[in-house]
Coordinates of N, CA and C and ligand atoms in Angstrom, one line a residue:
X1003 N 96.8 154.0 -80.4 CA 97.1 154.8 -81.6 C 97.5 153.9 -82.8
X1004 N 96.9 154.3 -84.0 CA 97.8 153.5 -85.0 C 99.0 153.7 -85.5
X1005 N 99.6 152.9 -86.2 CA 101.2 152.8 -86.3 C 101.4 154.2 -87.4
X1006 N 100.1 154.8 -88.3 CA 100.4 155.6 -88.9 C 100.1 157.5 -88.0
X1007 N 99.1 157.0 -87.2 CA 99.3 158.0 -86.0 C 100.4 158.2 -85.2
X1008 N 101.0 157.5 -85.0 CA 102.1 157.4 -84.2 C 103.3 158.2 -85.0
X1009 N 103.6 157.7 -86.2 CA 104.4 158.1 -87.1 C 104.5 159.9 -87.1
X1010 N 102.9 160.2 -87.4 CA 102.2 161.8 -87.9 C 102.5 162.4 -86.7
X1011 N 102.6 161.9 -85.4 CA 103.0 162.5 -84.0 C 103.8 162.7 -83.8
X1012 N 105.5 161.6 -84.1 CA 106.2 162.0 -84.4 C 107.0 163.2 -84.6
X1013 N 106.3 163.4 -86.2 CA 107.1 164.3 -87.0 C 106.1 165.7 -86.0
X1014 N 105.2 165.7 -85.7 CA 104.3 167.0 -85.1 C 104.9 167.6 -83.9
X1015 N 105.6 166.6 -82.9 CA 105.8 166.8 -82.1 C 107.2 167.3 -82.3
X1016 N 108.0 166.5 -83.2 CA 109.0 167.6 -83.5 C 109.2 168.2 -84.1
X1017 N 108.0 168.5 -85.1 CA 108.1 170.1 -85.7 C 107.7 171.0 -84.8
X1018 N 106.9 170.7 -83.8 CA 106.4 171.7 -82.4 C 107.7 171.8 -81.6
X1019 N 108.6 171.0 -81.7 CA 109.7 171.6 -80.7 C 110.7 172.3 -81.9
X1020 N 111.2 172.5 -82.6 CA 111.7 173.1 -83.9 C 111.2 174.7 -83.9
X1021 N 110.2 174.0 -84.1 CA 109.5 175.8 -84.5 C 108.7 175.5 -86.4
X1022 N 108.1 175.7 -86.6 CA 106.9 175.5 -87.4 C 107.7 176.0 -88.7
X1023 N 108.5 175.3 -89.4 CA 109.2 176.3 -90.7 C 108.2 176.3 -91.8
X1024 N 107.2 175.9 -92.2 CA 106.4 175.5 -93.2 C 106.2 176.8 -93.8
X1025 N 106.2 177.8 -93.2 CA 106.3 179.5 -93.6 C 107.4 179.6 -94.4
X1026 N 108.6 179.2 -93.9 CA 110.0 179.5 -94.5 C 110.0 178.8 -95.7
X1027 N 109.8 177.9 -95.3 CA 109.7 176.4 -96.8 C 109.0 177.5 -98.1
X1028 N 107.9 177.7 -98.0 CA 106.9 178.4 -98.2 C 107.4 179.5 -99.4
X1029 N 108.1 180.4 -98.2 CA 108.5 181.9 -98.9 C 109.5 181.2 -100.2
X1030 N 110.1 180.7 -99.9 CA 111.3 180.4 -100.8 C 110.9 179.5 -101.8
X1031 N 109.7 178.3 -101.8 CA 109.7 177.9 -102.6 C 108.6 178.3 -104.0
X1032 N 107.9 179.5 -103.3 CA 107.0 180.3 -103.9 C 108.0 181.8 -104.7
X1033 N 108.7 181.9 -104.5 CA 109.8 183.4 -104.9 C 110.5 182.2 -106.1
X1034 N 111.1 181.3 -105.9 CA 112.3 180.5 -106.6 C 111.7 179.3 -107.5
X1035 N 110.1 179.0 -107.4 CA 109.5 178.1 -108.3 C 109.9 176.9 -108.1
X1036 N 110.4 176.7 -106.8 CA 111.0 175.3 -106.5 C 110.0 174.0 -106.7
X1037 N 110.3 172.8 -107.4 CA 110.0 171.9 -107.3 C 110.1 170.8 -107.2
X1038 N 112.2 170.7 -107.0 CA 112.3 169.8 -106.4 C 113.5 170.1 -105.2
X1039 N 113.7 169.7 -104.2 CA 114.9 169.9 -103.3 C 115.6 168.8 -102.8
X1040 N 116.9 169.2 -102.1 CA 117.6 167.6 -101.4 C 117.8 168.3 -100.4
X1041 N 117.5 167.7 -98.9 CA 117.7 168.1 -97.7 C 118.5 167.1 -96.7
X1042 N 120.2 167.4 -96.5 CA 120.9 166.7 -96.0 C 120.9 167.7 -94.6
X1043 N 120.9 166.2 -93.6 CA 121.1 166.3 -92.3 C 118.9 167.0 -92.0
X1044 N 118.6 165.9 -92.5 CA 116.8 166.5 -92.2 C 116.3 166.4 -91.3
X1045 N 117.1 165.2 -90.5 CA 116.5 164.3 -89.6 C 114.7 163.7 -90.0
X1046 N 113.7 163.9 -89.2 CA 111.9 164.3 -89.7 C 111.6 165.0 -89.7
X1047 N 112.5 166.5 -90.2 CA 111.5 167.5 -90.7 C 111.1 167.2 -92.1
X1048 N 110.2 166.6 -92.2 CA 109.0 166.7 -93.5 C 108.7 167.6 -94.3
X1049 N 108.7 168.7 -93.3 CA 107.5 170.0 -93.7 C 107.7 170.7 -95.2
X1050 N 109.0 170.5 -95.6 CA 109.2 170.4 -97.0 C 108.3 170.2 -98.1
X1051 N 108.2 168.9 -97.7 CA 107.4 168.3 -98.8 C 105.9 168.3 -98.8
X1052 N 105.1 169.7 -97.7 CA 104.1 169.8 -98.1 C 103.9 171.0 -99.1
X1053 N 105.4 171.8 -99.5 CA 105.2 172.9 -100.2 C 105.9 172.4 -101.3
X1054 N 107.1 171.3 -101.7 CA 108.1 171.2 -102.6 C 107.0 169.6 -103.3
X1055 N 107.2 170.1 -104.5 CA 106.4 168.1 -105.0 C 107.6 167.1 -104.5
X1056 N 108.8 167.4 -105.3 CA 110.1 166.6 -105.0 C 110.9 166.8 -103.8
X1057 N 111.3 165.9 -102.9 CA 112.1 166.2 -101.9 C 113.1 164.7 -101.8
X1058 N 114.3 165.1 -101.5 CA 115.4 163.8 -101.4 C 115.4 164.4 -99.7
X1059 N 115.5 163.6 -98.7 CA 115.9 163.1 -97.2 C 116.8 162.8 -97.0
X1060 N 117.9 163.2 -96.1 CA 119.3 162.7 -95.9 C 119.5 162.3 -94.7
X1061 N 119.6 161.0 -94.1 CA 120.2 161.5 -92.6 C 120.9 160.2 -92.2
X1062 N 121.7 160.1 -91.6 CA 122.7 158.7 -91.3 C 122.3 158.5 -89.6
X1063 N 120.8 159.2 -88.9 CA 120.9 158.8 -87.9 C 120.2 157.8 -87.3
X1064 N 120.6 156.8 -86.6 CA 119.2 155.6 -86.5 C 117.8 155.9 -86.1
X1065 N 117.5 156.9 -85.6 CA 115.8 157.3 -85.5 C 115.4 158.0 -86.6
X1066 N 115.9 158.4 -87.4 CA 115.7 159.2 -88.7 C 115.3 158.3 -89.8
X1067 N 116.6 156.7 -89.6 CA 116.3 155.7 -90.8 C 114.9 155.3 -90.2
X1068 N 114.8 155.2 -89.1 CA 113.5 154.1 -88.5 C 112.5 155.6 -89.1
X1069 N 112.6 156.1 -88.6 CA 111.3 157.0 -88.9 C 110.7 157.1 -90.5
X1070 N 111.8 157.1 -91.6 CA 111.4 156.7 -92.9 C 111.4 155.5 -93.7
X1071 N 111.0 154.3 -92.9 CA 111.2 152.9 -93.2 C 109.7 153.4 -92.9
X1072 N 108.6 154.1 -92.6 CA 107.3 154.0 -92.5 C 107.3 155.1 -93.7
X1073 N 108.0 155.1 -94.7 CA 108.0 156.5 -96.0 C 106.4 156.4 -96.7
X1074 N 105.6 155.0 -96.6 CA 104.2 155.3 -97.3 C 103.2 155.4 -96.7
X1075 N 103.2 155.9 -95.3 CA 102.6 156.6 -94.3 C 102.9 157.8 -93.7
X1076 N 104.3 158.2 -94.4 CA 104.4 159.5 -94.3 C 103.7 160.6 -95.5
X1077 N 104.1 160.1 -96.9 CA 103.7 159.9 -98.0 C 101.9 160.3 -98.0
X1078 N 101.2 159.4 -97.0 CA 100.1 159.1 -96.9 C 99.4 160.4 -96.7
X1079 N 100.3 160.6 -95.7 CA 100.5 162.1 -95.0 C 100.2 163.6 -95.9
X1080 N 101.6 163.2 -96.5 CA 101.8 164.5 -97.2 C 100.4 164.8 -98.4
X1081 N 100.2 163.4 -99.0 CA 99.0 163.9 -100.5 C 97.8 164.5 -99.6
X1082 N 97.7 164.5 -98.5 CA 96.0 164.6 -98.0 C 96.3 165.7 -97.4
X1083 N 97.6 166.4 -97.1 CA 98.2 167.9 -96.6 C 99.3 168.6 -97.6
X1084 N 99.3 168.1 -99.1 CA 100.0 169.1 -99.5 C 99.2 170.6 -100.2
X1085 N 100.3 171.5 -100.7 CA 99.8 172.6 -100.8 C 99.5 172.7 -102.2
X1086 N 100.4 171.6 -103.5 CA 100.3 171.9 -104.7 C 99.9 170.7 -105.3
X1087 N 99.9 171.2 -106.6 CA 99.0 170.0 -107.7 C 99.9 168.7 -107.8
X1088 N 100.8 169.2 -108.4 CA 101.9 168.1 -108.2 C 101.8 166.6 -107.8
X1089 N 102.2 165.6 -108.2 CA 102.4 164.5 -107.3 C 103.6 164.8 -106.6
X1090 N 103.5 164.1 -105.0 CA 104.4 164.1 -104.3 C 105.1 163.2 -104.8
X1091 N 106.2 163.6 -104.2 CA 107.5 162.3 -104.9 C 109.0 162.7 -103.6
X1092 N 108.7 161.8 -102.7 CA 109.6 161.5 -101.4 C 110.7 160.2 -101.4
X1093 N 111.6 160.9 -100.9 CA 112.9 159.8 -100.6 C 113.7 160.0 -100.0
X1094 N 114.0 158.9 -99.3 CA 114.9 159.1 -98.2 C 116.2 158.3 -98.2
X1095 N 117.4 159.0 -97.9 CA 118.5 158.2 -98.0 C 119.4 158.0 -97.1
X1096 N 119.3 157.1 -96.1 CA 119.4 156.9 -94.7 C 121.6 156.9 -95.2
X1097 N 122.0 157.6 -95.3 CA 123.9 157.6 -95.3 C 124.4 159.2 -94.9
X1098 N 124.7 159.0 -94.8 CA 126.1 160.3 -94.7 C 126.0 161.0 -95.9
X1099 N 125.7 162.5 -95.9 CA 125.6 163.2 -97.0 C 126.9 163.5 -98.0
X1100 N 127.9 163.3 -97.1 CA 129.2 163.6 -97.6 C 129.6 162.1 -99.0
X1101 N 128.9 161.2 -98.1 CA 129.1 160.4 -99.8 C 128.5 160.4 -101.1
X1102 N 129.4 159.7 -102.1 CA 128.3 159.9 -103.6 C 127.0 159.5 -103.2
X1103 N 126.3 160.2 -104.0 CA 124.8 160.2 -103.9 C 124.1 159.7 -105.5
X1104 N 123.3 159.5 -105.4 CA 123.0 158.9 -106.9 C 121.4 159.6 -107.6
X1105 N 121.8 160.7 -107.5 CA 120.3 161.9 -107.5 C 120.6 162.8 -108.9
X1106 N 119.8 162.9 -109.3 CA 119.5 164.0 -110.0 C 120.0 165.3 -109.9
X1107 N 120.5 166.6 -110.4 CA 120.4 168.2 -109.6 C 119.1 168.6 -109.2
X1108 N 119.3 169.3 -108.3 CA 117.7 169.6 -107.6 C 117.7 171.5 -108.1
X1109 N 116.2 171.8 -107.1 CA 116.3 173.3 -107.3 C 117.2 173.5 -106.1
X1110 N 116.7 173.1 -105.2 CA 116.7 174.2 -103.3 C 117.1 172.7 -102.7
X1111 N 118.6 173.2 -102.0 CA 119.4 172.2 -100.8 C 118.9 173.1 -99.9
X1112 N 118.1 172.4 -98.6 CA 117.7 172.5 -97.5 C 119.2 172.6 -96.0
X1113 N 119.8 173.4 -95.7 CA 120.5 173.3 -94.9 C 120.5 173.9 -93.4
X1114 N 119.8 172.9 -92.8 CA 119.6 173.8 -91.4 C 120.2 172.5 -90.5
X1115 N 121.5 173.5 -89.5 CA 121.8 173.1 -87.8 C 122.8 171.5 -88.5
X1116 N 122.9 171.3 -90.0 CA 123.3 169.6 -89.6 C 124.8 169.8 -90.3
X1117 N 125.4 170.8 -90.2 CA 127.0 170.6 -90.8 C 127.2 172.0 -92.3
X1118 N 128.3 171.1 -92.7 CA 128.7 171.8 -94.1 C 128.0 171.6 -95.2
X1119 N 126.4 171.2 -95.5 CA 125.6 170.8 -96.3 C 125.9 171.3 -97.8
X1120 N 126.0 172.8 -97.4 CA 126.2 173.8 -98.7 C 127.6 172.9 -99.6
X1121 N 128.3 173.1 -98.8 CA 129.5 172.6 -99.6 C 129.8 170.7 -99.6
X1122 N 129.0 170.0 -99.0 CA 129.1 168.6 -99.5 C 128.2 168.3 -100.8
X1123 N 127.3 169.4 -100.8 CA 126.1 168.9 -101.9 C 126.0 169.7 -103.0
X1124 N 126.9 170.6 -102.7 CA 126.2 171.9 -104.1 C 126.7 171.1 -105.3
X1125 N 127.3 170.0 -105.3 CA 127.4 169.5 -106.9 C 125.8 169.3 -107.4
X1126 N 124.9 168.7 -106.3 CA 123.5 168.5 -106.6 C 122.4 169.2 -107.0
X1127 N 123.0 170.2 -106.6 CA 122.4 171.5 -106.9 C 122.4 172.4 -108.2
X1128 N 121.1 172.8 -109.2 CA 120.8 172.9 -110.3 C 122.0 174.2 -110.7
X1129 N 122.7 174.8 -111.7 CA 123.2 176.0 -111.7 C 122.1 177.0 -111.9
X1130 N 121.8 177.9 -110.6 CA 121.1 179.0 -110.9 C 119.9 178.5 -109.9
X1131 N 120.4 177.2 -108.8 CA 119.7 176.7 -107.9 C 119.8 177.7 -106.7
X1132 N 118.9 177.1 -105.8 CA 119.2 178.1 -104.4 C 119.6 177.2 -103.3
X1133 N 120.6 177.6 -102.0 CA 120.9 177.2 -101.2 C 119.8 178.3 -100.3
X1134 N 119.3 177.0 -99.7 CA 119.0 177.7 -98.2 C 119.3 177.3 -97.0
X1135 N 119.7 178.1 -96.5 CA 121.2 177.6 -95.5 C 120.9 178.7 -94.1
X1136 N 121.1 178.4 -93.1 CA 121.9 179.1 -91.6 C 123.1 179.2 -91.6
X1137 N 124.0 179.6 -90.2 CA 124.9 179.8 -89.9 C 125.3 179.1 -88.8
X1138 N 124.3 178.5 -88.2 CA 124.4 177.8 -87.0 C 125.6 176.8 -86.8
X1139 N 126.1 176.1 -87.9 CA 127.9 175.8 -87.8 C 128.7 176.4 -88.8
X1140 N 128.1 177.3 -89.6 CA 129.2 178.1 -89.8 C 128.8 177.8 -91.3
X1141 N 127.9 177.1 -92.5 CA 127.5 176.7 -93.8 C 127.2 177.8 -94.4
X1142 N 126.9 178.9 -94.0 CA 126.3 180.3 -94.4 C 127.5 181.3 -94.7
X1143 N 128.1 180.9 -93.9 CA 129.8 181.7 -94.2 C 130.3 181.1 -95.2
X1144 N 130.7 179.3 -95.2 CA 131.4 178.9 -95.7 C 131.0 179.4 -97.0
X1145 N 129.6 179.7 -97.7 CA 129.0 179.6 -98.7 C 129.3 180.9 -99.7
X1146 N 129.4 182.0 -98.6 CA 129.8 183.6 -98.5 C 130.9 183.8 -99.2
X1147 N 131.8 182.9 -99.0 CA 133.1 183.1 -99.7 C 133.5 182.3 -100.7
X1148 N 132.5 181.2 -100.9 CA 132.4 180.3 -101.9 C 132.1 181.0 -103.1
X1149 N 133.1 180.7 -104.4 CA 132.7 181.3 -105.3 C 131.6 180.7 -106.9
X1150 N 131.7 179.5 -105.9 CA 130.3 178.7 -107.1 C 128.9 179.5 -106.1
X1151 N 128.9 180.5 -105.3 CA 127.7 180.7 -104.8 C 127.5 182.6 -104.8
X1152 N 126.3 183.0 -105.2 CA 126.5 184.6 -105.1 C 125.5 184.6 -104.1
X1153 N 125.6 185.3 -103.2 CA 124.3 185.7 -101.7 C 123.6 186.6 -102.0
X1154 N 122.2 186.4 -101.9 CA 121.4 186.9 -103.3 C 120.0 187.2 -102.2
X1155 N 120.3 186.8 -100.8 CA 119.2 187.5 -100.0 C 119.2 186.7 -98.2
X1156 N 118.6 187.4 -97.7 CA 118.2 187.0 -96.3 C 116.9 186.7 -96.1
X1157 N 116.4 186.1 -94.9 CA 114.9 185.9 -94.6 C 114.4 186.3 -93.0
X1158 N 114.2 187.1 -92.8 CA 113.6 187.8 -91.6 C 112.5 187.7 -91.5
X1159 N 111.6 186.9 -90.2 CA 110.0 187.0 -89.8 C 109.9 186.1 -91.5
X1160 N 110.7 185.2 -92.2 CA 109.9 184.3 -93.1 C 109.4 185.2 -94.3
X1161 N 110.5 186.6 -94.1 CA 110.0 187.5 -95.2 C 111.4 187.7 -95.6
X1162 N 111.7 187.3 -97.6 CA 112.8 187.1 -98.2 C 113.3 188.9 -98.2
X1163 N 114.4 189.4 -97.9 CA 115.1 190.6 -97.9 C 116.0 190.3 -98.9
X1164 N 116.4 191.3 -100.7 CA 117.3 191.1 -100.9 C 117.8 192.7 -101.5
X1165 N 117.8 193.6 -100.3 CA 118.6 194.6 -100.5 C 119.6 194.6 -99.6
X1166 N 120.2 195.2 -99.2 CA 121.3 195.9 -98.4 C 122.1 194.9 -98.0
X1167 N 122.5 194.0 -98.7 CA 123.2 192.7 -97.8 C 124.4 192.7 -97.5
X1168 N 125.0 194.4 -97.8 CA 126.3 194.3 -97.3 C 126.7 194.4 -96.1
X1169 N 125.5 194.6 -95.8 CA 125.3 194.4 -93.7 C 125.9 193.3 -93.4
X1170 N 125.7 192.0 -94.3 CA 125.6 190.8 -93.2 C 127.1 190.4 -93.8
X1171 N 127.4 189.4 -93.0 CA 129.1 189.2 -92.8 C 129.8 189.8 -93.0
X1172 N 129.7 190.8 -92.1 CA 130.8 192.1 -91.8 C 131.3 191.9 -90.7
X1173 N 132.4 191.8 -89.8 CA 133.2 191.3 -88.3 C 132.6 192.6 -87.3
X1174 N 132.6 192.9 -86.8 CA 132.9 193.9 -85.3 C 134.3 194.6 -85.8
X1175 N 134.4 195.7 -86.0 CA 135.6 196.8 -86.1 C 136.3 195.9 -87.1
X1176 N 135.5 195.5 -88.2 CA 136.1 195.3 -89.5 C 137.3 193.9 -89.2
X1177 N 137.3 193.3 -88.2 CA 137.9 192.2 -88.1 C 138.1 191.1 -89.2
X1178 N 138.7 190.2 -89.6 CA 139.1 189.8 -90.7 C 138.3 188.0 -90.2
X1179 N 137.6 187.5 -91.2 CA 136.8 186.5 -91.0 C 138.1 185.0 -91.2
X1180 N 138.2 184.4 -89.8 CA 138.7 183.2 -90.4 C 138.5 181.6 -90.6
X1181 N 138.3 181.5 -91.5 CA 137.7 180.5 -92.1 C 138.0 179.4 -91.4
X1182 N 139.4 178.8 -91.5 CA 139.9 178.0 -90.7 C 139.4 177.2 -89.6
X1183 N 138.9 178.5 -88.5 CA 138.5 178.8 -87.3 C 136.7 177.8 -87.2
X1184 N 136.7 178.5 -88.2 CA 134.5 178.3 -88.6 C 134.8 176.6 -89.0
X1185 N 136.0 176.6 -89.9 CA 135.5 174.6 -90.1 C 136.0 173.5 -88.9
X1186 N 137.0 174.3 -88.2 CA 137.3 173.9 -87.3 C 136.7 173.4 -86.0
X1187 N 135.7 174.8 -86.1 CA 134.4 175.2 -84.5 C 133.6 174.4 -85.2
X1188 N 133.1 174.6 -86.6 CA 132.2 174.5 -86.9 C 130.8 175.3 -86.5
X1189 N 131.1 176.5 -86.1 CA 130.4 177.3 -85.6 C 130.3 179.0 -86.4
X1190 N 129.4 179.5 -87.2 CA 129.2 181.1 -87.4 C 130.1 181.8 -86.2
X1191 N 130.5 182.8 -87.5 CA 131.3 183.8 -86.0 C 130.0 184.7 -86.1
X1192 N 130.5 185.5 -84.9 CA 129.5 186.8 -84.3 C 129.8 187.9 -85.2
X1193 N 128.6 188.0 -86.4 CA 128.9 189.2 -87.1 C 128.2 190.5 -86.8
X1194 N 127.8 191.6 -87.2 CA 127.7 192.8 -86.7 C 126.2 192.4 -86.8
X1195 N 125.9 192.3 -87.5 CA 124.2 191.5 -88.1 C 124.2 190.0 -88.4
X1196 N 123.1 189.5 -88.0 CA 123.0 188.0 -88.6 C 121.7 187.9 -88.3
X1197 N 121.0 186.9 -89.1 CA 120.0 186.2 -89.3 C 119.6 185.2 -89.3
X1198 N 118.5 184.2 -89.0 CA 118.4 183.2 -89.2 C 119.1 182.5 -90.6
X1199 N 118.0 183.0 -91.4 CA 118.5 182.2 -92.9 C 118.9 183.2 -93.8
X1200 N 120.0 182.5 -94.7 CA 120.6 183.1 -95.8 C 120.2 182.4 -96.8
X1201 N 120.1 182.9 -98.2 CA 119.9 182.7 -99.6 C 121.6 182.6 -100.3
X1202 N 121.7 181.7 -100.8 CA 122.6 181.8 -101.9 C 122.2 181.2 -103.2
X1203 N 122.4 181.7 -104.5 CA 122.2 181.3 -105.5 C 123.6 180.3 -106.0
X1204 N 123.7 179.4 -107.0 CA 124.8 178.8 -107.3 C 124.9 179.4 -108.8
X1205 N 126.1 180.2 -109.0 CA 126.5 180.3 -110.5 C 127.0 179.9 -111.5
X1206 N 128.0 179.2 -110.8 CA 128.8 177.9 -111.9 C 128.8 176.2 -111.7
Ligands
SAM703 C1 120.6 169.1 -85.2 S1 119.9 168.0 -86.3 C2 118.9 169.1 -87.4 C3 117.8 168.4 -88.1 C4 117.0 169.2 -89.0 N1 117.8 169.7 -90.1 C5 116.4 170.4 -88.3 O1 116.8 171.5 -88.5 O2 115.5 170.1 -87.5 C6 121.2 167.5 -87.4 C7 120.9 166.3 -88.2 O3 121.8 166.1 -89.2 C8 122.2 164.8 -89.3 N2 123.6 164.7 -89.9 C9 124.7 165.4 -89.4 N3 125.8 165.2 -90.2 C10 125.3 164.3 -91.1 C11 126.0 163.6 -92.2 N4 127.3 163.8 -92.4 N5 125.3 162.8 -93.0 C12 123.9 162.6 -92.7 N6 123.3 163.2 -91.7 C13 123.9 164.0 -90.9 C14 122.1 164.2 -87.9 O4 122.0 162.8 -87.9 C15 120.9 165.0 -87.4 O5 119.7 164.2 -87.6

């Protein structure tokens, strides 16, 4: 195999154990006109940047740097599989998202399974940008109570919902959500409903 096959296997093989988000990517960046995003904690999910022209890469982990030190064979990748007119425009920044960063504001912060993304990066984040976020350590709550953020929708089956959302983070018998708890676990509590992904817009 060549060293650029190898690379494209990679990322395939772990987008096939993931689960195929290119749908999700998709919905959101087609509803919100996205064109450019920053995705801390990305590890090689790519799939981004066959729907986004702009995408910034975050990850401080040593198979993640190695994996984007081949960035013009990923690159190679994306022009011959993307979905828009656009030039691609990819970067990776192999540190810890929690440090200064030296970027631009984006449209859409990508936050899935890697921490408190919402709240280390929404400086980066355009006003009237979108977070897209889980709950899976608890980034979707933190974001809920955050008041630079309004929750502006869900995504079910990769289909954006933005009515009824006073369903979602509500406790079991009205129990009182503690924050503390979630940065501490770093873990979503069990709410009466939840979802994979949340929408948050940023207001201020
Ligand atoms: C569980 S993986 C999820 C990867 C990818 N977001 C996905 O959903 O497939 C979490 C990733 O976040 C990265 N990560 C966690 N905390 C980080 C931090 N503070 N700075 C940079 N990367 C971080 C880890 O190195 C890891 O690659």
């Amino acid at each position: 195999m060549s060293k650029s096959e190898n690379i494209i296997k990679e990322y395939l093989d772990y987008r096939n154990k993931i689960g195929n988000r290119i749908e999700l990517y998709r919905v959101v960046t087609k509803r919100f006109e996205t064109l450019s995003a920053l995705y801390p904690g990305s590890h090689i999910d790519i799939s981004p940047s066959l729907v986004i022209p702009k995408v910034i890469y975050i990850d401080n982990f040593n198979g993640a740097i190695k994996f984007f030190k081949n960035i013009d064979l990923i690159k190679d990748y994306i022009v011959e599989n993307k979905e828009y007119e656009e030039q691609c425009d990819i970067a990776f920044i192999g540190q810890d998202y929690n440090k200064e960063l030296d970027i631009e504001p984006v449209d859409l912060i990508i936050s899935q399974y890697a921490g408190f993304v919402g709240q280390a990066t929404k400086r980066y984040l355009k006003a009237g940008g979108i977070l897209l976020c889980n709950d899976s350590h608890g980034d979707a709550t933190l974001s809920y109570f955050d008041d630079d953020f309004e929750f502006v929708g869900v995504i079910v089956n990769n289909r954006i919902i933005d009515t009824n959302l006073e369903n979602y983070f509500t406790m079991p018998k009205s129990k009182d959500i503690d924050l503390i708890k979630v940065k501490e676990k770093m873990k979503g509590p069990k709410y009466v409903s939840s979802v994979e992904n949340y929408l948050f817009r940023k207001i201020k």
